[in-house]
GROMACS .gro file of N, CA, C and O in nm:
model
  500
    1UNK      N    1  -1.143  -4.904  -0.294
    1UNK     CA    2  -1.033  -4.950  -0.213
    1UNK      C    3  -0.988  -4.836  -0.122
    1UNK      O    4  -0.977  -4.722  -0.167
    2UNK      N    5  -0.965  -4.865  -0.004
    2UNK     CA    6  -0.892  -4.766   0.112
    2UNK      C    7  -0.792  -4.792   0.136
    2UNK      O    8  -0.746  -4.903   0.164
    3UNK      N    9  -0.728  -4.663   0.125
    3UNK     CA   10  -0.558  -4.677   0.170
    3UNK      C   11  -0.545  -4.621   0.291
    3UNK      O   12  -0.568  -4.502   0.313
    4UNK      N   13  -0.499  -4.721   0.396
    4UNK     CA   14  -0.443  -4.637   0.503
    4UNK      C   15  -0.291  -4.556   0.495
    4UNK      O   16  -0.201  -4.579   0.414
    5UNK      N   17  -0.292  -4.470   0.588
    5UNK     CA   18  -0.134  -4.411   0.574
    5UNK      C   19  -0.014  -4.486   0.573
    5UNK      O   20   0.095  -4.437   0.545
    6UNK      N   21  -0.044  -4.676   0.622
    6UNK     CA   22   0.084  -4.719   0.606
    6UNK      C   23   0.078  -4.757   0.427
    6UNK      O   24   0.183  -4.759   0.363
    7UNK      N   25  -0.041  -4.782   0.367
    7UNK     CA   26  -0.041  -4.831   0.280
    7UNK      C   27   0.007  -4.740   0.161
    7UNK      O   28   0.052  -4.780   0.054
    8UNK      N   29  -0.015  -4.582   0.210
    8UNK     CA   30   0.032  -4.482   0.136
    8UNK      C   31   0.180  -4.466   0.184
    8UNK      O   32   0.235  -4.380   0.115
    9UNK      N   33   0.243  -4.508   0.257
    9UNK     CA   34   0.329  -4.430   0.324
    9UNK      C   35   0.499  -4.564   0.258
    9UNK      O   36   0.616  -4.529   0.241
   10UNK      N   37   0.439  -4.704   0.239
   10UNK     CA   38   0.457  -4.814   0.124
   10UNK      C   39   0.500  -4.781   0.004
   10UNK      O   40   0.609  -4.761  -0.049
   11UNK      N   41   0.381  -4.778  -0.029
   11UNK     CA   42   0.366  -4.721  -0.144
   11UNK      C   43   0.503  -4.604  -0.206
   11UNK      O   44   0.601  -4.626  -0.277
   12UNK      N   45   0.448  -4.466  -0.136
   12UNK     CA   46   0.541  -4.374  -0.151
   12UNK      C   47   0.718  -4.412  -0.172
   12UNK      O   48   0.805  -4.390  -0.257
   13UNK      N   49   0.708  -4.468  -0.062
   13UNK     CA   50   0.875  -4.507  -0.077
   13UNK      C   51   0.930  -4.639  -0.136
   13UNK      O   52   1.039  -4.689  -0.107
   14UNK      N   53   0.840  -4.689  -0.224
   14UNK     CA   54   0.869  -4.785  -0.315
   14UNK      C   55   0.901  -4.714  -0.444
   14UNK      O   56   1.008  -4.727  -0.504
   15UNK      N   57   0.797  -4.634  -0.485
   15UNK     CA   58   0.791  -4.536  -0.623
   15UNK      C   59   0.911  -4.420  -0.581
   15UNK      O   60   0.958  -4.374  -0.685
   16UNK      N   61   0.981  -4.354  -0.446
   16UNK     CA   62   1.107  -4.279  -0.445
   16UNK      C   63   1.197  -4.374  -0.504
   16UNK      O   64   1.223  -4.362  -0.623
   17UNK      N   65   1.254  -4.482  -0.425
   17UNK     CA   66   1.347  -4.607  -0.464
   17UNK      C   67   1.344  -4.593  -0.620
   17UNK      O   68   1.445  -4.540  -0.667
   18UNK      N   69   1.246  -4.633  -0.710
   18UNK     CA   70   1.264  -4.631  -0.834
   18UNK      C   71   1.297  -4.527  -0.893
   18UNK      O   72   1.374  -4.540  -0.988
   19UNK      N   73   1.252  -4.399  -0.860
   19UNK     CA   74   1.329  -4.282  -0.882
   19UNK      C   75   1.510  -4.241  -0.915
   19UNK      O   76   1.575  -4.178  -0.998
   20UNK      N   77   1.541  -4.344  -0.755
   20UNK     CA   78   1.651  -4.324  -0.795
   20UNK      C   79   1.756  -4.440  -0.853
   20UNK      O   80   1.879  -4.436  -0.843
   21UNK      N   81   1.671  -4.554  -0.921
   21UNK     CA   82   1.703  -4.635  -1.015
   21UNK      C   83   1.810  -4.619  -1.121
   21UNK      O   84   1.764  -4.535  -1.198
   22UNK      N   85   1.900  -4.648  -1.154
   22UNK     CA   86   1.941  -4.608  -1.243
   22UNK      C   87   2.066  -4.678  -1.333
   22UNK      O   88   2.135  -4.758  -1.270
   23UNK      N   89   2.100  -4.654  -1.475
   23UNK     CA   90   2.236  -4.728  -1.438
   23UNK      C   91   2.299  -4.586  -1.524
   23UNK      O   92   2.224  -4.501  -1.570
   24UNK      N   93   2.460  -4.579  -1.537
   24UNK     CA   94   2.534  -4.464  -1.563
   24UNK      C   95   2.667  -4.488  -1.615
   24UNK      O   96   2.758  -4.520  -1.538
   25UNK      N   97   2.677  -4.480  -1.684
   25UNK     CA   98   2.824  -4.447  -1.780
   25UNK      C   99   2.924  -4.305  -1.763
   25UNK      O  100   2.890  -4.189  -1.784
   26UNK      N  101   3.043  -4.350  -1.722
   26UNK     CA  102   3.162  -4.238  -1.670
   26UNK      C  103   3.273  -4.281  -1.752
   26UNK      O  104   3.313  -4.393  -1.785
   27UNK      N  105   3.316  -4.146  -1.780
   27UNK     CA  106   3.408  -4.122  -1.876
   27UNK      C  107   3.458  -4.006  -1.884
   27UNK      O  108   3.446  -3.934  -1.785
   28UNK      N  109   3.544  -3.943  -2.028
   28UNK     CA  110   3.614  -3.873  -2.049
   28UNK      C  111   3.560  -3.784  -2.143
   28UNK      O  112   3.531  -3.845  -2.246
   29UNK      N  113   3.532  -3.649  -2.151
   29UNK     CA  114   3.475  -3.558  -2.347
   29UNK      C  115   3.645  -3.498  -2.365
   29UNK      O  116   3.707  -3.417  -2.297
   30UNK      N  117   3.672  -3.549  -2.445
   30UNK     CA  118   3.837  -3.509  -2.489
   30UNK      C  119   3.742  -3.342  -2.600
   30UNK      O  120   3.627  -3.353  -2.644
   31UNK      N  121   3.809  -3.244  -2.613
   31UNK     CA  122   3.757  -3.138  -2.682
   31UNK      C  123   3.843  -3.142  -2.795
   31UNK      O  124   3.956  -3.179  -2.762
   32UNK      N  125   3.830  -3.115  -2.930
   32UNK     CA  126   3.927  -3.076  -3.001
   32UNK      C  127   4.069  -2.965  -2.960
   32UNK      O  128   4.180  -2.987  -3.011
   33UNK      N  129   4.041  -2.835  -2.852
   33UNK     CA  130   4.155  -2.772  -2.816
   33UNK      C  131   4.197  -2.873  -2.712
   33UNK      O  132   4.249  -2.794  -2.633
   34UNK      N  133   4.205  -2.950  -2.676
   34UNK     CA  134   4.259  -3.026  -2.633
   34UNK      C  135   4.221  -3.086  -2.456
   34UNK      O  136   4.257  -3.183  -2.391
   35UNK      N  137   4.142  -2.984  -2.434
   35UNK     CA  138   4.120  -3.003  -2.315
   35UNK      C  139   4.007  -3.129  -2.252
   35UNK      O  140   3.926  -3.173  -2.333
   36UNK      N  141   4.004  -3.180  -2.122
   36UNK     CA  142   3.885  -3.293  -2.119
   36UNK      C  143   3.834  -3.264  -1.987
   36UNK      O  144   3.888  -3.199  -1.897
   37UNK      N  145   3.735  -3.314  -1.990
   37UNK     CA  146   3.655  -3.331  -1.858
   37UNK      C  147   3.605  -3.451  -1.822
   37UNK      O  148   3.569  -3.534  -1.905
   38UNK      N  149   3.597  -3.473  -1.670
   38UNK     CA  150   3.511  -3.629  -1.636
   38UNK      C  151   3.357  -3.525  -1.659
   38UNK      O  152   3.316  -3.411  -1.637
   39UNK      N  153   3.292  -3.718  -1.746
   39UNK     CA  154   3.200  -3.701  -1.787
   39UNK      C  155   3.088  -3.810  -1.716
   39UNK      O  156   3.126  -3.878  -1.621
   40UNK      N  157   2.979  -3.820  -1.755
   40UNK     CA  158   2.897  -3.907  -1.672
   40UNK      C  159   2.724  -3.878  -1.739
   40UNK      O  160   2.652  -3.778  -1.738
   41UNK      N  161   2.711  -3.986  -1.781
   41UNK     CA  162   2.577  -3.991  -1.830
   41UNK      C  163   2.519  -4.079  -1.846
   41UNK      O  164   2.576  -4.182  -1.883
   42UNK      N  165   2.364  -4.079  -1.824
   42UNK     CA  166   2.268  -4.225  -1.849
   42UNK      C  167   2.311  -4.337  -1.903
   42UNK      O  168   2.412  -4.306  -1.966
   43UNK      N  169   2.297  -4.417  -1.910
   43UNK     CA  170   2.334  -4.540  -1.954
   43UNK      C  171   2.207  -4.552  -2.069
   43UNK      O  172   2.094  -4.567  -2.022
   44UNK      N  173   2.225  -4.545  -2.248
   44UNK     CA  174   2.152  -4.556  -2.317
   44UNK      C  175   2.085  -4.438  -2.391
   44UNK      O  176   2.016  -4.427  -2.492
   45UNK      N  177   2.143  -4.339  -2.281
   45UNK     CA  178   2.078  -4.162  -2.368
   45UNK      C  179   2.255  -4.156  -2.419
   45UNK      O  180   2.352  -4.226  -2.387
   46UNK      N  181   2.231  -3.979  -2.554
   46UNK     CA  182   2.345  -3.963  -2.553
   46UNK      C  183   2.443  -3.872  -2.451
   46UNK      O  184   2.423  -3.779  -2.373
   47UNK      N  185   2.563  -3.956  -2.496
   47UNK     CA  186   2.680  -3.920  -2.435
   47UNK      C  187   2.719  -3.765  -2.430
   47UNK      O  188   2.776  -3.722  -2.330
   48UNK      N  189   2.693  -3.688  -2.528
   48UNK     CA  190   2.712  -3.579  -2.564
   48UNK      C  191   2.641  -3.539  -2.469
   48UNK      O  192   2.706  -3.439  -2.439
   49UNK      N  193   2.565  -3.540  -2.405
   49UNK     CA  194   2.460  -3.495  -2.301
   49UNK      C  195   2.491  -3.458  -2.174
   49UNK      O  196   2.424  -3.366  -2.127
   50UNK      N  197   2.580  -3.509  -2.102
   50UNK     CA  198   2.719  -3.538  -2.038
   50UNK      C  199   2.658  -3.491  -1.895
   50UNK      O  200   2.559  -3.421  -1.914
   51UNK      N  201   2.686  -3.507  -1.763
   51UNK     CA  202   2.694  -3.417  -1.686
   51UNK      C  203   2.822  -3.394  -1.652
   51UNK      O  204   2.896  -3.480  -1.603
   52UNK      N  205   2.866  -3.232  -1.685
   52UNK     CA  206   3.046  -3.230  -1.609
   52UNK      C  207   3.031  -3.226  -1.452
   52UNK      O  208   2.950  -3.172  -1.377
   53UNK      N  209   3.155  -3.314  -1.432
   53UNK     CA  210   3.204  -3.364  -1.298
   53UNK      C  211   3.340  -3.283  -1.306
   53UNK      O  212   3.383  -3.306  -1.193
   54UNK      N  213   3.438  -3.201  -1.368
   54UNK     CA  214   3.521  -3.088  -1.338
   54UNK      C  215   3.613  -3.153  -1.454
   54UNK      O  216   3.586  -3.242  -1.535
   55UNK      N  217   3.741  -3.070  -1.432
   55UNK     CA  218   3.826  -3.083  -1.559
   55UNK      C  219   3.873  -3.205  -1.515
   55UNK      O  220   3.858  -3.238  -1.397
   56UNK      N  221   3.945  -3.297  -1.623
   56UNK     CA  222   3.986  -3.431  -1.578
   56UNK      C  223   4.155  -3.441  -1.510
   56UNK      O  224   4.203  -3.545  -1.463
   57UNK      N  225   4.213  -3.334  -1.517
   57UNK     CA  226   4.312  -3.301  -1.406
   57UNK      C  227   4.242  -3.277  -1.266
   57UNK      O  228   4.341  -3.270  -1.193
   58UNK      N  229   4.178  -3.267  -1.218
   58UNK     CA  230   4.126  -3.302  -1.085
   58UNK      C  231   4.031  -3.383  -1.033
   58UNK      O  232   3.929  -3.380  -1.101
   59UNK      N  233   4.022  -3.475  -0.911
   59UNK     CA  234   3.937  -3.573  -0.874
   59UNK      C  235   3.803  -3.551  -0.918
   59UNK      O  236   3.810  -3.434  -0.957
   60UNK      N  237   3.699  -3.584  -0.936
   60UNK     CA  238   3.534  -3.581  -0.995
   60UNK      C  239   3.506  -3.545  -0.808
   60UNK      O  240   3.480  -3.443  -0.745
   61UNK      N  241   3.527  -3.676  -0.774
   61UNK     CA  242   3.525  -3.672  -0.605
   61UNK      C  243   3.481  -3.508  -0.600
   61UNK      O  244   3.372  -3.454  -0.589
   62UNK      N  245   3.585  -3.470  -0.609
   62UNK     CA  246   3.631  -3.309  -0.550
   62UNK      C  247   3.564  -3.210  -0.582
   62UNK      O  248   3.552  -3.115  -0.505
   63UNK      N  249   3.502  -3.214  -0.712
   63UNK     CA  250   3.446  -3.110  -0.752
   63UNK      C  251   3.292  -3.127  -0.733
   63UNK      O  252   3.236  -3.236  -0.751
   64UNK      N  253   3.234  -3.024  -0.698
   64UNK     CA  254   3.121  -2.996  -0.626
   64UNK      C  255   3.086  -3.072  -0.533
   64UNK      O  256   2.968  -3.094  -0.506
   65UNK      N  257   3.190  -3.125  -0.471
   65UNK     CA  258   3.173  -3.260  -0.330
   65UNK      C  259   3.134  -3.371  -0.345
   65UNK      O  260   3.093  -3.445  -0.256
   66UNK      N  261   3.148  -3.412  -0.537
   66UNK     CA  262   3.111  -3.526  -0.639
   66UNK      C  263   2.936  -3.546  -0.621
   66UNK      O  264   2.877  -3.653  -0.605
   67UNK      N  265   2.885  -3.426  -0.630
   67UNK     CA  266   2.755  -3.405  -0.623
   67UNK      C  267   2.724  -3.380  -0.800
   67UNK      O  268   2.796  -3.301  -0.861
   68UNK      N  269   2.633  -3.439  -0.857
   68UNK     CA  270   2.553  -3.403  -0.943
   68UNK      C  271   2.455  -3.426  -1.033
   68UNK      O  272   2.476  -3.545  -1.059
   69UNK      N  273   2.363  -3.393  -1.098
   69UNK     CA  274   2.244  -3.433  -1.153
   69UNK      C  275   2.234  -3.472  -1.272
   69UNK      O  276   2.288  -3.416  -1.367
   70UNK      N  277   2.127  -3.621  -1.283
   70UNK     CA  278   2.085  -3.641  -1.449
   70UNK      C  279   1.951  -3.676  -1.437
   70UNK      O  280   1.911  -3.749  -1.347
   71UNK      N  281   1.863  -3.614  -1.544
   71UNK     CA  282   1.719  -3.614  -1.551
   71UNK      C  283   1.634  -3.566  -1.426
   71UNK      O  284   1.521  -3.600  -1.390
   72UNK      N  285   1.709  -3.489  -1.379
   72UNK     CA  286   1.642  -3.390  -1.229
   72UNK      C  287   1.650  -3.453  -1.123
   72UNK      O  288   1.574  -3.431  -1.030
   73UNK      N  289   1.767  -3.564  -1.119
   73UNK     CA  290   1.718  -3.654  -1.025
   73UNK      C  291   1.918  -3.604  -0.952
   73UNK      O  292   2.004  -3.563  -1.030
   74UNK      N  293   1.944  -3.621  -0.800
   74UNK     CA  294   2.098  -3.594  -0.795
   74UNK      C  295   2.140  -3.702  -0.717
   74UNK      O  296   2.056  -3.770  -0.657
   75UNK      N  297   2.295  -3.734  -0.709
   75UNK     CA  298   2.348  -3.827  -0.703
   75UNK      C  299   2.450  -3.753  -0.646
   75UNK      O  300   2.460  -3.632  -0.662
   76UNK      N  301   2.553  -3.841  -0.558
   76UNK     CA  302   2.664  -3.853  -0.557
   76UNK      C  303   2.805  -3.933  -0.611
   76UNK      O  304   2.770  -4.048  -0.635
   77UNK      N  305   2.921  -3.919  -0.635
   77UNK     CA  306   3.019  -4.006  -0.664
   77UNK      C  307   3.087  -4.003  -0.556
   77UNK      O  308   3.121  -3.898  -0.503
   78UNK      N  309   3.111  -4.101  -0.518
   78UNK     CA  310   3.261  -4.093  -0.408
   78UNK      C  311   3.327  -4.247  -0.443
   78UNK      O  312   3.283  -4.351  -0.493
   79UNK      N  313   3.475  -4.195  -0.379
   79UNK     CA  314   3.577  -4.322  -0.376
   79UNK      C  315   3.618  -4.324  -0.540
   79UNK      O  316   3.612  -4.413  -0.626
   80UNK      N  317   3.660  -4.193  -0.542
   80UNK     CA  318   3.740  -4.165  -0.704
   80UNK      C  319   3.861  -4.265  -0.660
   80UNK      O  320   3.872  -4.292  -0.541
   81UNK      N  321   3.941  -4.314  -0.742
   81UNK     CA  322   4.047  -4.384  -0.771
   81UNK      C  323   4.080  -4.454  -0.699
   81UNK      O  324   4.203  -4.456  -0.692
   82UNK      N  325   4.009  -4.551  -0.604
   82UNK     CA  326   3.928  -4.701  -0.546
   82UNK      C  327   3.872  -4.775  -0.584
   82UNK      O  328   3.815  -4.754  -0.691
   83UNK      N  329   3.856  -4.905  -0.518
   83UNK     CA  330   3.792  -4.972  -0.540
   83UNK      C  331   3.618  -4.935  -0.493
   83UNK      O  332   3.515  -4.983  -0.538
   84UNK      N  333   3.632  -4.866  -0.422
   84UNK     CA  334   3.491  -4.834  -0.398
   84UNK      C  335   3.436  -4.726  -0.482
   84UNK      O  336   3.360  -4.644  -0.432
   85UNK      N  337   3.472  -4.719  -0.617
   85UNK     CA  338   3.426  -4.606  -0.688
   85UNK      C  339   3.266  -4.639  -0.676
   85UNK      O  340   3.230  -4.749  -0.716
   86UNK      N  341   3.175  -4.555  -0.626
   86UNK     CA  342   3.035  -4.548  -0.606
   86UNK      C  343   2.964  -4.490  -0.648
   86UNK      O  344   3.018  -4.386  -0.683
   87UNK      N  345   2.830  -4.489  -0.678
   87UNK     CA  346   2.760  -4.362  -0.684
   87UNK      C  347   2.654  -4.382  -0.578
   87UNK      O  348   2.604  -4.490  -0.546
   88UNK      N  349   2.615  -4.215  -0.512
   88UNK     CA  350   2.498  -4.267  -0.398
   88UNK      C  351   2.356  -4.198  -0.442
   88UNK      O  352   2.347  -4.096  -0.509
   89UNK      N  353   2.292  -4.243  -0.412
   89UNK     CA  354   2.146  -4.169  -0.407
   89UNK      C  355   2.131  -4.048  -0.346
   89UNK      O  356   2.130  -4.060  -0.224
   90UNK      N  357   2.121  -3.966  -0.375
   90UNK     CA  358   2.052  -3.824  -0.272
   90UNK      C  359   2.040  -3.810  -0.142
   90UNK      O  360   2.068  -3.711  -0.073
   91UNK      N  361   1.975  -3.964  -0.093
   91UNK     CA  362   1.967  -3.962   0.050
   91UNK      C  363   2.115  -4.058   0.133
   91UNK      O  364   2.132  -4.096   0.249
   92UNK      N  365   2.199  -4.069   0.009
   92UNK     CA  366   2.294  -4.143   0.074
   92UNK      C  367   2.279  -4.308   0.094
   92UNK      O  368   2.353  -4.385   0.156
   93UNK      N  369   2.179  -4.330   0.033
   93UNK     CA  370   2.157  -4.516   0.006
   93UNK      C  371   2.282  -4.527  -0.131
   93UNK      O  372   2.333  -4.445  -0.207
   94UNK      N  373   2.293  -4.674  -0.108
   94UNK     CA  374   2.370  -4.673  -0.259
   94UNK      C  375   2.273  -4.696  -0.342
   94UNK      O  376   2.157  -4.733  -0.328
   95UNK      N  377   2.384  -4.654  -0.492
   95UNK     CA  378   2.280  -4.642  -0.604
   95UNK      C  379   2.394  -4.802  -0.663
   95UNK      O  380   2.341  -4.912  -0.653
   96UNK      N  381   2.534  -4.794  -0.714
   96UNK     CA  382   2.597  -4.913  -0.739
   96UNK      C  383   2.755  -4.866  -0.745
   96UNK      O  384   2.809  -4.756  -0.738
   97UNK      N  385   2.795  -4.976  -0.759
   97UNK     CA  386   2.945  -4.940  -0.780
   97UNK      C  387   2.989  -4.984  -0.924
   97UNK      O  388   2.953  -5.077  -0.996
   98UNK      N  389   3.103  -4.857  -0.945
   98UNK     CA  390   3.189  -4.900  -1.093
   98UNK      C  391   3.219  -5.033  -1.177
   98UNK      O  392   3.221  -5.134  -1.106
   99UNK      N  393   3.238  -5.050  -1.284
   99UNK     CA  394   3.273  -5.195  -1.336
   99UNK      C  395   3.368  -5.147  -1.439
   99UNK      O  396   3.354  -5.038  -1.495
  100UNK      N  397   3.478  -5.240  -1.466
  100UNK     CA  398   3.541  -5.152  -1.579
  100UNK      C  399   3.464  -5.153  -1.699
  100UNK      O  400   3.396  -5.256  -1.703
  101UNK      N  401   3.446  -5.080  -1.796
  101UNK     CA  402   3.363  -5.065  -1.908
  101UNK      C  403   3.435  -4.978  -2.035
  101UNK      O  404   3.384  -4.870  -2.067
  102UNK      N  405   3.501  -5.006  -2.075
  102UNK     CA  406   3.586  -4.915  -2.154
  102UNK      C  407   3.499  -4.933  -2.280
  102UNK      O  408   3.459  -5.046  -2.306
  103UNK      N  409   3.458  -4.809  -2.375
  103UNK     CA  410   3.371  -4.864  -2.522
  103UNK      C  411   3.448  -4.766  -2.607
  103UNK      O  412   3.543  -4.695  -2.575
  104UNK      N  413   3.389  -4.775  -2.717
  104UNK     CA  414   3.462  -4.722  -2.847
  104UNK      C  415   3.404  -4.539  -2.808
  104UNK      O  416   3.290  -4.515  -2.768
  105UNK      N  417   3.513  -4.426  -2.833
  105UNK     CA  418   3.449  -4.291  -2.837
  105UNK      C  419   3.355  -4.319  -2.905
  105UNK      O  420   3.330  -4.415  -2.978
  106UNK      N  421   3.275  -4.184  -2.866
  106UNK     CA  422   3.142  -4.133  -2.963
  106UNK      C  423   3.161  -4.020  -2.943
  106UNK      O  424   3.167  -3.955  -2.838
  107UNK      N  425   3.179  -3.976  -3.119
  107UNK     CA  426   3.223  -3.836  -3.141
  107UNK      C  427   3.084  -3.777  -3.204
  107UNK      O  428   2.980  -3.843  -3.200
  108UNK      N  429   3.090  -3.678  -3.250
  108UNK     CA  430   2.983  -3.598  -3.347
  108UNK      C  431   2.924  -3.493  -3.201
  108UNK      O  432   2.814  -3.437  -3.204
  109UNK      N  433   2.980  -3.487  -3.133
  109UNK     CA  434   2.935  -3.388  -2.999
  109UNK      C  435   2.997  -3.225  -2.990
  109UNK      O  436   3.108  -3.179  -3.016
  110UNK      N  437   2.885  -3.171  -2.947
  110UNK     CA  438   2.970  -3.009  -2.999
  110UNK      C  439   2.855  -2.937  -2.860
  110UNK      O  440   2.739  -2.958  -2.823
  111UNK      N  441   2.953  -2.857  -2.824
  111UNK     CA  442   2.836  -2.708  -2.756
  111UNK      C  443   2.936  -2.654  -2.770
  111UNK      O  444   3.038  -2.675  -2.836
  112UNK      N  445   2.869  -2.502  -2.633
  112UNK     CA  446   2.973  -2.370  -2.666
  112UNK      C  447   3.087  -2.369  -2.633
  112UNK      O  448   3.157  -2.275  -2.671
  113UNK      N  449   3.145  -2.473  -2.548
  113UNK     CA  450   3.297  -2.504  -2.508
  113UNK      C  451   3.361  -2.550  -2.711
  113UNK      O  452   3.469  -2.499  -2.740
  114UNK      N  453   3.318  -2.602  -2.780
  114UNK     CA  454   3.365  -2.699  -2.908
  114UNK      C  455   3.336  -2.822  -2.930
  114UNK      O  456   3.272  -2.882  -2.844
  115UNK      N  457   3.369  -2.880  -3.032
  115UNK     CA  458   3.334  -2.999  -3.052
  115UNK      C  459   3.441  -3.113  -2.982
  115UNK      O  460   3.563  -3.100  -2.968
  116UNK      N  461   3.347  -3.239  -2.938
  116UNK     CA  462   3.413  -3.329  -2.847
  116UNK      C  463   3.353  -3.422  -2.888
  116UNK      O  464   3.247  -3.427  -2.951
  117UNK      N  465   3.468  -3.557  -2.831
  117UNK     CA  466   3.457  -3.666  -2.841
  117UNK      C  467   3.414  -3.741  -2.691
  117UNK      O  468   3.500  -3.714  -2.608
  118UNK      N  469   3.306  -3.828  -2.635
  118UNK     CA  470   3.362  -3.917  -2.485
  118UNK      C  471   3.411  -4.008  -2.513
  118UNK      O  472   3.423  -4.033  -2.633
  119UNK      N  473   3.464  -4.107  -2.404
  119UNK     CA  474   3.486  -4.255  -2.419
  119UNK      C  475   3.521  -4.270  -2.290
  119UNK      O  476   3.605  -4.222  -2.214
  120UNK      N  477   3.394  -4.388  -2.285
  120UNK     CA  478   3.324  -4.453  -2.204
  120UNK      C  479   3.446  -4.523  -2.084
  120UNK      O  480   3.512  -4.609  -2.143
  121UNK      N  481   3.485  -4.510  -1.959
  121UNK     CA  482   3.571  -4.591  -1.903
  121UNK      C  483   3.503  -4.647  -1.809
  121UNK      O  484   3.571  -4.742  -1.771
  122UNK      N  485   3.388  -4.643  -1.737
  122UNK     CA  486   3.335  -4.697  -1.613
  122UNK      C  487   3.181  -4.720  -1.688
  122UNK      O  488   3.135  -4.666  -1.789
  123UNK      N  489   3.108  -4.845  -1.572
  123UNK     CA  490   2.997  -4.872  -1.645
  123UNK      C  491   2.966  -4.915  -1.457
  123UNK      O  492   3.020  -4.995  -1.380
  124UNK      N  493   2.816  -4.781  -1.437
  124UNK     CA  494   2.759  -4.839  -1.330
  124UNK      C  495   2.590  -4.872  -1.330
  124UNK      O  496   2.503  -4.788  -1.352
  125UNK      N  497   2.567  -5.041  -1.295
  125UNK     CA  498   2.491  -5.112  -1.300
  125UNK      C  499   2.367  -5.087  -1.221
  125UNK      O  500   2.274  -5.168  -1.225
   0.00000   0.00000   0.00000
């Protein structure tokens, strides 16, 4: 079989698209000293795994320009405390928007900050 360059060129940006597939769970890691952070992680890996989005006294938006990565792949958040809470793809396509999703904490989570609890407040599809 021969592939021409459109057929590669198809191709290619069908298999990026799935790349940046995804769905994502946002929330809160409350720490035992008391402190929390917005949290944000795969939908189905653990929570404890987290990517921090900044302390939860300031917008997610805001911190690092609501830029950041899960499984090597990066994303954006924008439209913190909107209706357009979003997340975008890398290149700025959308990836989906927020749903409310509130779930039970999941505790048993610890690194070198201490041990923490998340719970789940946003669920994106």
């Amino acid at each position: 079989m021969k592939f021409t360059s459109t057929t590669v060129a198809i191709l290619s940006a069908m298999m990026a698209k799935t790349a940046f597939a995804g769905n994502f769970n946002y929330g809160v890691a409350t720490y035992n000293d008391g402190h929390q952070d917005h949290a944000i992680w795969v939908n189905g890996e653990n929570a404890c795994n987290y990517a921090y989005l900044g302390s939860n006294s300031e917008n997610p938006c805001s911190h690092n320009g609501g830029w950041f990565s899960l499984d090597s792949v990066t994303y954006r958040l924008t439209g913190c405390g909107s209706s357009s809470f979003c997340i975008l793809n890398a290149d700025g396509s959308g990836n989906s928007c927020a749903q409310n999703g509130p779930e039970s904490p999941i505790g048993g989570c610890s690194n070198s900050f201490g041990s923490y609890k998340v719970q789940q407040q946003f669920y994106f599809p």
